[in-house]
Coordinates of C-alpha atoms in Angstrom, one line a residue:
Chain X
M1 CA -30.4 18.1 23.7
K2 CA -30.1 19.6 20.0
R3 CA -31.3 18.8 16.7
V4 CA -29.6 16.9 14.8
V5 CA -30.1 17.6 10.5
I6 CA -28.3 16.0 7.1
T7 CA -26.4 18.6 5.5
G8 CA -24.4 16.1 2.9
A9 CA -24.7 12.0 1.6
G10 CA -23.2 10.0 -0.7
T11 CA -22.7 6.5 -2.4
I12 CA -22.1 4.2 -4.6
N13 CA -23.4 1.0 -5.1
A14 CA -24.9 -1.7 -7.8
L15 CA -27.3 1.7 -8.9
G16 CA -25.2 4.6 -9.3
Q17 CA -22.3 5.8 -8.3
N18 CA -23.4 8.7 -6.4
V19 CA -26.9 10.0 -5.2
P20 CA -28.8 11.4 -7.7
D21 CA -28.0 8.5 -10.2
T22 CA -28.8 5.6 -6.9
L23 CA -31.8 8.0 -6.4
E24 CA -32.9 8.0 -9.9
A25 CA -32.6 3.9 -10.0
M26 CA -34.5 3.8 -7.3
R27 CA -37.6 5.7 -9.3
E28 CA -36.9 3.5 -11.9
G29 CA -37.3 0.6 -9.8
R30 CA -34.1 -0.4 -11.8
C31 CA -32.2 -4.3 -10.9
G32 CA -29.0 -3.7 -10.3
I33 CA -28.6 -7.2 -9.2
G34 CA -27.3 -9.5 -12.5
P35 CA -24.2 -12.0 -12.7
L36 CA -21.8 -12.0 -10.0
E37 CA -18.3 -10.9 -12.2
M38 CA -15.4 -13.1 -10.3
R39 CA -12.7 -15.3 -10.5
D40 CA -13.7 -18.8 -10.4
T41 CA -18.0 -18.3 -10.2
D42 CA -18.0 -21.5 -11.8
R43 CA -17.1 -22.7 -8.3
L44 CA -19.9 -21.0 -6.3
A45 CA -23.3 -22.3 -5.7
I46 CA -24.5 -18.3 -6.1
R47 CA -23.7 -16.7 -9.2
I48 CA -25.7 -13.9 -8.9
G49 CA -25.0 -10.1 -6.5
G50 CA -25.7 -6.9 -6.6
Q51 CA -21.9 -6.1 -7.5
V52 CA -20.5 -2.0 -8.3
K53 CA -19.5 -2.9 -12.1
G54 CA -17.5 -0.2 -14.0
F55 CA -16.3 1.4 -11.6
D56 CA -12.3 1.3 -12.0
P57 CA -10.2 2.7 -8.7
E58 CA -7.1 3.5 -11.0
E59 CA -9.1 6.8 -12.0
V60 CA -9.8 7.6 -8.8
F61 CA -6.7 6.7 -6.2
N62 CA -2.9 7.0 -7.6
R63 CA -0.9 4.5 -6.5
Q64 CA 0.5 4.7 -3.3
Q65 CA -3.1 5.0 -2.5
I66 CA -4.6 1.8 -4.2
A67 CA -1.9 -0.4 -2.3
L68 CA -3.3 0.8 1.3
Y69 CA -7.3 0.8 0.7
D70 CA -9.7 -2.2 0.1
R71 CA -12.0 -2.4 -1.8
Y72 CA -14.4 -1.1 0.6
T73 CA -12.6 2.2 1.6
Q74 CA -12.7 3.0 -1.3
F75 CA -16.3 2.9 -1.7
T76 CA -16.2 4.2 1.9
L77 CA -13.7 7.9 0.2
I78 CA -15.5 7.7 -2.9
A79 CA -19.1 8.0 -0.5
A80 CA -17.8 10.6 1.7
E81 CA -16.3 12.6 -1.0
E82 CA -19.7 13.1 -2.6
A83 CA -21.0 14.3 1.5
I84 CA -18.6 16.2 2.5
R85 CA -18.8 18.1 -0.9
Q86 CA -22.6 18.8 -0.7
S87 CA -21.9 19.5 2.9
G88 CA -19.5 22.7 2.0
L89 CA -18.1 22.1 5.2
T90 CA -14.4 22.3 5.6
F91 CA -12.7 20.5 8.8
E92 CA -10.3 23.4 10.7
G93 CA -9.4 24.4 14.2
E94 CA -12.6 24.0 16.3
L95 CA -14.3 22.7 14.0
A96 CA -11.8 20.2 13.3
N97 CA -11.0 18.1 17.2
R98 CA -14.2 18.5 18.1
S99 CA -15.6 16.4 14.8
G100 CA -15.7 13.2 14.1
V101 CA -16.1 9.5 11.8
V102 CA -18.3 6.4 13.2
L103 CA -19.1 4.4 10.2
G104 CA -20.1 0.5 10.2
T105 CA -19.3 -2.1 8.1
S106 CA -19.4 -5.6 8.6
G107 CA -16.5 -7.9 7.0
G108 CA -14.2 -4.8 6.3
G109 CA -11.4 -5.8 4.5
L110 CA -12.9 -9.1 3.8
T111 CA -11.7 -9.1 -0.3
T112 CA -7.8 -7.9 1.1
Q113 CA -8.4 -10.9 3.2
D114 CA -9.1 -13.6 0.8
E115 CA -6.9 -12.3 -1.1
N116 CA -4.2 -13.1 1.4
Y117 CA -5.1 -16.2 2.4
R118 CA -5.6 -17.5 -1.2
A119 CA -1.7 -16.6 -1.8
V120 CA -0.2 -18.4 1.8
Y121 CA -2.6 -21.3 1.5
E122 CA -3.4 -21.7 -1.8
E123 CA -0.5 -20.3 -3.9
G124 CA 1.7 -21.3 -1.2
K125 CA 3.1 -18.0 -0.9
N126 CA 5.3 -17.3 2.7
R127 CA 5.0 -13.7 2.5
V128 CA 2.3 -11.4 2.0
H129 CA 2.4 -7.2 1.5
P130 CA 3.4 -5.6 4.1
F131 CA 0.1 -3.0 4.2
V132 CA -2.2 -6.5 4.6
V133 CA -2.7 -5.5 8.1
P134 CA -3.7 -1.9 7.6
K135 CA -6.2 -3.3 4.5
L136 CA -8.2 -5.2 6.0
M137 CA -8.6 -4.1 9.7
N138 CA -11.8 -3.0 10.2
N139 CA -11.4 1.0 11.0
A140 CA -9.4 1.5 8.3
A141 CA -12.6 2.9 6.2
C142 CA -12.8 4.7 9.6
S143 CA -9.3 6.2 9.6
H144 CA -8.3 7.2 6.2
V145 CA -11.8 9.5 6.2
S146 CA -10.7 11.1 8.7
M147 CA -7.1 11.4 7.9
Q148 CA -8.0 12.9 4.5
Y149 CA -10.8 15.3 6.0
N150 CA -8.9 16.6 8.8
I151 CA -11.7 15.6 11.0
K152 CA -9.8 14.5 14.9
G153 CA -12.8 14.2 17.1
P154 CA -14.7 10.9 18.2
S155 CA -13.7 8.2 15.3
F156 CA -14.5 4.7 15.6
T157 CA -16.0 1.3 13.6
V158 CA -19.1 -0.1 14.9
A159 CA -19.8 -3.8 13.8
S160 CA -23.3 -5.5 14.2
A161 CA -23.2 -6.9 10.6
C162 CA -26.7 -6.2 9.1
A163 CA -27.4 -3.2 11.4
S164 CA -23.7 -1.9 11.8
S165 CA -24.4 1.2 9.6
N166 CA -27.9 1.9 11.8
H167 CA -25.4 1.6 15.0
A168 CA -22.9 3.6 14.1
M169 CA -25.5 6.3 12.2
G170 CA -27.0 6.6 15.7
Q171 CA -23.8 6.8 17.6
A172 CA -23.5 9.7 15.6
F173 CA -27.0 11.1 15.8
W174 CA -25.9 11.2 19.7
F175 CA -22.6 12.6 19.0
V176 CA -24.1 15.6 17.9
R177 CA -27.0 15.6 19.8
S178 CA -26.0 15.2 23.5
G179 CA -23.7 18.5 22.3
M180 CA -20.1 16.8 22.4
A181 CA -19.9 16.8 18.5
P182 CA -20.2 19.6 15.7
V183 CA -20.3 17.6 13.2
M184 CA -20.1 13.8 12.5
V185 CA -19.1 12.1 9.2
T186 CA -20.9 8.4 9.5
G187 CA -22.6 5.8 7.2
G188 CA -21.1 2.8 6.5
S189 CA -19.2 0.5 3.4
E190 CA -19.5 -3.1 3.1
S191 CA -17.7 -5.0 0.4
M192 CA -18.0 -8.5 1.1
L193 CA -18.4 -9.8 -3.2
C194 CA -15.4 -11.4 -2.3
F195 CA -14.9 -15.4 -3.6
G196 CA -14.9 -16.9 0.8
G197 CA -17.6 -14.0 1.3
I198 CA -20.0 -15.7 -0.8
K199 CA -18.8 -18.9 -0.1
A200 CA -19.5 -17.9 3.6
W201 CA -22.7 -16.7 2.7
E202 CA -23.9 -19.7 0.5
G203 CA -22.6 -22.0 4.1
L204 CA -25.9 -20.8 5.5
R205 CA -28.2 -21.6 2.6
V206 CA -30.2 -18.3 2.4
M207 CA -29.5 -17.0 -0.6
S208 CA -31.3 -16.6 -3.3
K209 CA -30.0 -18.0 -7.1
D210 CA -32.8 -16.0 -9.0
G211 CA -32.9 -12.8 -7.4
C212 CA -34.1 -10.8 -4.2
R213 CA -38.7 -10.0 -3.6
P214 CA -38.9 -9.3 -0.5
F215 CA -42.6 -9.5 1.0
S216 CA -43.7 -11.3 -2.1
A217 CA -44.8 -14.8 -2.0
T218 CA -42.7 -16.3 -4.0
R219 CA -38.5 -14.6 -2.3
N220 CA -36.5 -17.4 -1.6
G221 CA -33.9 -15.6 0.0
M222 CA -31.7 -12.7 0.2
V223 CA -28.7 -11.6 -2.6
Q224 CA -26.2 -9.5 -1.5
G225 CA -24.8 -6.3 -2.2
E226 CA -22.1 -4.2 -1.8
G227 CA -21.7 -0.5 -1.4
A228 CA -21.0 2.3 1.0
G229 CA -23.6 4.9 2.3
I230 CA -22.5 8.8 3.6
F231 CA -23.8 11.0 5.4
V232 CA -22.5 14.4 6.9
F233 CA -24.9 14.5 10.1
E234 CA -24.5 18.9 11.5
E235 CA -25.7 20.5 14.7
Y236 CA -29.2 22.6 13.2
E237 CA -28.1 25.6 14.6
H238 CA -24.6 24.8 13.2
A239 CA -26.1 24.0 10.2
K240 CA -28.5 26.5 10.0
A241 CA -25.7 29.7 11.0
R242 CA -23.9 28.8 7.6
G243 CA -26.4 28.7 5.7
A244 CA -25.7 24.9 4.3
E245 CA -28.5 23.2 2.4
I246 CA -30.6 20.9 5.3
I247 CA -30.7 17.7 3.3
A248 CA -33.4 15.9 6.1
E249 CA -33.8 16.1 10.1
V250 CA -32.4 13.2 12.0
A251 CA -35.3 13.3 15.1
G252 CA -34.9 9.0 16.7
F253 CA -32.8 6.2 17.0
A254 CA -33.1 3.0 19.8
M255 CA -31.7 0.0 19.1
S256 CA -32.3 -2.7 21.0
S257 CA -31.3 -6.5 21.0
D258 CA -33.1 -9.9 21.3
A259 CA -31.2 -11.9 23.3
A260 CA -32.6 -15.3 21.9
D261 CA -31.3 -16.6 18.7
I262 CA -27.8 -15.9 16.7
V263 CA -29.9 -15.9 13.5
M264 CA -33.7 -16.2 14.1
P265 CA -35.5 -13.1 13.8
S266 CA -37.8 -11.8 16.5
K267 CA -41.0 -9.8 16.2
Q268 CA -40.7 -8.9 19.9
G269 CA -36.9 -6.9 19.4
A270 CA -37.5 -5.7 16.2
A271 CA -41.2 -4.2 17.5
R272 CA -38.9 -2.6 20.5
A273 CA -36.4 -0.7 18.5
I274 CA -39.1 0.3 16.5
S275 CA -41.5 1.8 19.9
G276 CA -38.4 2.9 20.7
A277 CA -37.4 4.8 17.6
L278 CA -40.1 6.7 18.2
A279 CA -40.2 7.3 21.3
D280 CA -36.6 8.6 21.1
A281 CA -38.1 11.0 18.4
G282 CA -41.1 12.4 20.3
L283 CA -44.2 10.9 17.1
D284 CA -46.9 9.9 17.4
R285 CA -46.8 6.7 15.3
E286 CA -49.9 7.5 13.0
R287 CA -47.0 11.1 11.4
I288 CA -45.0 7.8 10.1
G289 CA -45.4 8.1 6.4
Y290 CA -42.4 5.1 5.0
I291 CA -40.6 3.0 5.9
N292 CA -37.8 1.7 4.9
A293 CA -37.4 -1.8 5.6
H294 CA -35.2 -4.2 6.2
G295 CA -36.7 -6.3 3.7
T296 CA -33.9 -9.1 3.4
G297 CA -36.6 -11.5 1.3
T298 CA -36.2 -14.4 3.2
A299 CA -39.0 -15.6 4.8
A300 CA -38.1 -15.5 8.5
N301 CA -37.0 -11.8 8.1
D302 CA -39.2 -10.5 5.9
K303 CA -42.7 -11.7 7.7
T304 CA -41.2 -11.4 11.4
E305 CA -40.7 -7.6 10.8
C306 CA -44.4 -7.3 9.3
A307 CA -44.9 -9.0 12.4
A308 CA -43.6 -6.3 14.3
V309 CA -45.2 -3.2 12.0
A310 CA -47.9 -4.4 12.5
D311 CA -47.7 -4.9 17.0
V312 CA -46.1 -0.7 16.7
F313 CA -48.1 0.3 14.1
G314 CA -51.4 -1.2 14.5
T315 CA -54.7 0.2 12.5
H316 CA -52.1 2.9 10.5
A317 CA -50.0 -0.4 9.6
D318 CA -51.9 -0.5 6.7
E319 CA -51.8 3.1 6.4
L320 CA -48.1 3.1 6.1
M321 CA -45.9 2.4 3.3
I322 CA -42.5 0.0 3.4
S323 CA -40.9 -1.2 0.9
S324 CA -37.3 -2.9 0.7
T325 CA -34.8 -1.3 -1.7
K326 CA -32.7 -4.4 -1.2
S327 CA -34.9 -5.8 -4.0
M328 CA -33.0 -3.5 -6.2
H329 CA -29.3 -2.8 -4.9
G330 CA -28.5 -6.4 -2.8
H331 CA -28.5 -6.7 0.8
C332 CA -25.3 -4.4 1.5
I333 CA -25.0 -5.8 5.1
G334 CA -22.4 -3.5 7.3
G335 CA -22.8 -0.7 4.4
T336 CA -26.9 -1.4 4.4
G337 CA -28.6 0.9 6.7
A338 CA -26.6 3.8 4.5
V339 CA -27.3 2.9 1.0
E340 CA -31.4 2.5 2.8
L341 CA -31.2 5.8 4.1
L342 CA -31.3 7.8 0.7
S343 CA -34.6 6.2 -0.1
C344 CA -36.3 7.8 3.4
I345 CA -33.9 10.9 2.3
M346 CA -36.5 11.2 -1.0
A347 CA -39.0 10.6 0.9
L348 CA -39.0 13.1 2.7
R349 CA -37.6 15.8 0.2
D350 CA -38.8 15.0 -3.1
G351 CA -41.6 12.9 -2.1
V352 CA -40.9 9.8 -3.6
I353 CA -41.1 6.2 -2.5
A354 CA -39.2 3.8 -3.8
P355 CA -40.5 0.4 -4.4
T356 CA -39.8 -3.2 -3.8
I357 CA -39.3 -4.4 -6.8
G358 CA -39.0 -8.3 -7.5
Y359 CA -43.1 -8.7 -5.9
E360 CA -44.5 -11.0 -7.6
E361 CA -47.5 -12.4 -5.6
P362 CA -49.1 -11.2 -2.0
D363 CA -48.0 -13.4 0.4
P364 CA -50.7 -13.3 3.5
E365 CA -48.2 -13.2 6.0
C366 CA -46.4 -9.5 4.9
A367 CA -49.8 -8.2 4.6
L368 CA -48.6 -3.8 4.3
D369 CA -48.2 -2.1 1.2
C370 CA -44.4 -3.1 0.1
V371 CA -45.2 0.2 -3.0
P372 CA -44.5 -3.3 -5.3
N373 CA -42.1 -3.2 -8.8
E374 CA -43.5 0.6 -9.3
A375 CA -42.1 4.0 -6.7
R376 CA -45.5 6.3 -6.2
E377 CA -45.2 10.1 -5.6
A378 CA -46.3 10.8 -1.6
K379 CA -46.1 12.7 0.9
V380 CA -44.5 11.9 3.7
G381 CA -44.0 14.4 6.5
A382 CA -41.9 11.6 8.8
A383 CA -39.9 7.9 8.0
L384 CA -38.1 4.8 9.4
S385 CA -35.3 3.0 9.0
N386 CA -34.8 -0.7 10.2
A387 CA -31.8 -2.7 10.5
F388 CA -32.2 -6.4 12.7
A389 CA -29.2 -7.5 12.1
F390 CA -28.0 -12.0 12.8
G391 CA -27.2 -12.2 16.4
G392 CA -30.4 -10.7 16.9
L393 CA -29.1 -6.8 16.9
N394 CA -31.6 -3.8 16.1
A395 CA -31.2 -0.6 15.2
V396 CA -34.2 1.5 13.7
L397 CA -33.6 5.6 12.9
V398 CA -36.3 8.2 12.7
L399 CA -36.0 11.0 9.8
K400 CA -38.5 13.9 9.5
A401 CA -38.5 15.8 6.6
A402 CA -36.3 19.3 6.7
Chain Y
M1 CA 18.5 -6.3 -15.3
N2 CA 21.6 -6.4 -12.5
V3 CA 20.6 -6.5 -8.7
K4 CA 21.7 -3.0 -9.1
D5 CA 19.5 -1.7 -11.6
K6 CA 17.0 -3.5 -10.5
V7 CA 16.6 -2.1 -6.7
V8 CA 16.9 1.0 -8.4
E9 CA 13.9 0.2 -10.2
I10 CA 11.8 -1.0 -7.4
I11 CA 13.6 2.3 -5.0
A12 CA 12.5 4.8 -8.1
E13 CA 8.6 2.8 -8.5
Q14 CA 8.1 3.7 -4.3
A15 CA 10.0 7.1 -4.4
V16 CA 7.7 8.2 -7.6
L17 CA 11.0 9.0 -9.7
E18 CA 12.6 8.0 -12.2
P19 CA 15.5 5.2 -12.3
S20 CA 18.1 8.1 -13.0
D21 CA 17.1 10.1 -10.6
V22 CA 17.6 8.1 -8.1
K23 CA 21.9 8.3 -6.6
M24 CA 23.9 5.7 -4.8
D25 CA 24.3 8.1 -2.1
H26 CA 21.6 9.0 -1.5
T27 CA 19.7 8.1 1.3
L28 CA 16.0 6.8 1.7
E29 CA 15.1 10.6 3.8
D30 CA 16.5 12.4 0.5
L31 CA 14.3 10.4 -1.9
G32 CA 11.3 11.2 -0.3
I33 CA 10.3 7.4 1.6
D34 CA 8.9 7.4 4.6
S35 CA 8.7 4.2 7.0
L36 CA 5.8 2.5 4.8
G37 CA 7.2 3.1 1.8
L38 CA 11.0 1.4 3.7
V39 CA 8.3 -1.7 4.4
E40 CA 6.8 -1.6 1.2
S41 CA 10.0 -1.9 -0.2
I42 CA 11.8 -4.9 1.4
F43 CA 8.6 -6.4 0.4
A44 CA 9.3 -5.6 -3.0
I45 CA 12.9 -6.5 -2.6
E46 CA 11.6 -9.4 -0.9
E47 CA 10.2 -10.7 -4.4
A48 CA 11.9 -10.2 -7.0
F49 CA 15.2 -11.7 -5.9
D50 CA 13.4 -14.3 -4.1
I51 CA 15.0 -13.8 -0.9
S52 CA 14.7 -13.1 2.9
V53 CA 15.5 -9.5 3.8
P54 CA 16.4 -10.0 7.9
F55 CA 14.7 -6.1 8.3
N56 CA 13.3 -5.0 11.6
A57 CA 11.1 -1.7 10.8
N58 CA 10.7 -1.4 15.4
D59 CA 14.5 -1.0 15.1
P60 CA 15.9 -0.9 11.2
S61 CA 19.3 0.4 12.7
E62 CA 19.4 -2.7 15.0
S63 CA 18.7 -4.8 11.7
D64 CA 21.0 -6.1 10.0
F65 CA 20.6 -5.0 6.5
D66 CA 22.4 -1.3 6.0
I67 CA 19.4 1.3 4.4
S68 CA 21.8 3.8 5.6
S69 CA 22.6 4.5 1.2
V70 CA 20.9 3.5 -1.6
A71 CA 24.7 1.3 -2.5
K72 CA 24.5 0.1 1.0
I73 CA 21.4 -1.2 0.6
V74 CA 22.2 -2.6 -3.3
E75 CA 25.3 -4.4 -1.5
G76 CA 23.5 -6.0 1.2
V77 CA 20.8 -7.2 -1.7
E78 CA 24.0 -8.7 -3.8
R79 CA 25.1 -10.7 -0.3
L80 CA 21.6 -11.7 0.4
V81 CA 21.3 -12.8 -3.2
A82 CA 24.4 -14.7 -2.8
E83 CA 23.7 -16.0 0.4
Q84 CA 20.3 -17.4 -0.3
H85 CA 21.1 -18.5 -3.8
A86 CA 24.1 -20.2 -3.0

């Protein structure tokens, strides 16, 4: 089996439009959640979100590109550019033929669907722009990365709601570890902050009207975010041979299905994914110093997740740190695991643990060290990133320091 | 703006050219407009003139709409505008 390392990282999210800005915001415990800026907010019950603001696609893309790129694809390409540039890779010849792109998304081009349903249903128009299908499809972002960078190997999109990007990165990890691909571009993207997207989430009544406060007794629901995280996963010897900077090592991955309920999480399902990932990485549980929690800020997720962590880690659960950066960037759904992997990288590489902000009051059912409100310096050798999706699909990654 | 000028404007925008650079005997290929650009131009024409263009992207040569030159497209649009707004 090959070793797999990360040699490039990129992002755009409510905290920043690149990795350094995002990590700085996480270090400072800055909140990217604020009033939603979109049409018809007066008809919304939920009016906050982790929206990417101050972003003008016309500064980055030309008119022809914008005609083809939904917002989620735009996010993907911006993050991919940063990641691939950092990796220093150029995809040509055999490397191009064997490398691939596996990305996660839940809603794909939901903004495009929303705008065009509005045009035909509300405005009564009888035709839509010819690119609606190539814009809205869930693999559009993956295909554009492949086209833009000449990456011609195994490429596809994974959809498992809030675990999409963790599932995607798990596949990419396997492709590189098995020797099938020398390099995989992976991660995920989401842009559901459109009127219809918010309305759909409002329907479930799990959204907070005032903020995301994971693990706090005062938490009252999740807050949606948007954005992308993209990484370059590379075979260790390949990276070493070309003198690439290694950001972190991807050490293990596991997934499980609760096979129980379409929305309620299961402690057993989450625990099986966590312990499976540790076993896959061949790491004793005591080696894990930090967990980036799924930590949505709903009553059900946070207590179930804490119970699962306590089950798997035993007494070590009281030693490790577990934080939810969703408190800062919101829940980026199919892209969230990828954005959150950045906090694991910051812990391993920079020795800084991102906080759970908005923390007000301890909840006895979430009695772990969630790094409340302020970032902390700590030396961490290995970290976990949890994602537990609606539908009971769980995916956990293990990272080790380079 | 007459039909010809508007059609030329749409084609020029698609080709990223000035309208004055678009000649009536140009083919879409001459102007660098590919199949996706063609479909987008047809859509823009339909929107601009509020007409329906009988164009099938599967086999453009089998359509009742001649796209072999800018002049033919203008002629076709003029005919459709006359028919559909009669």
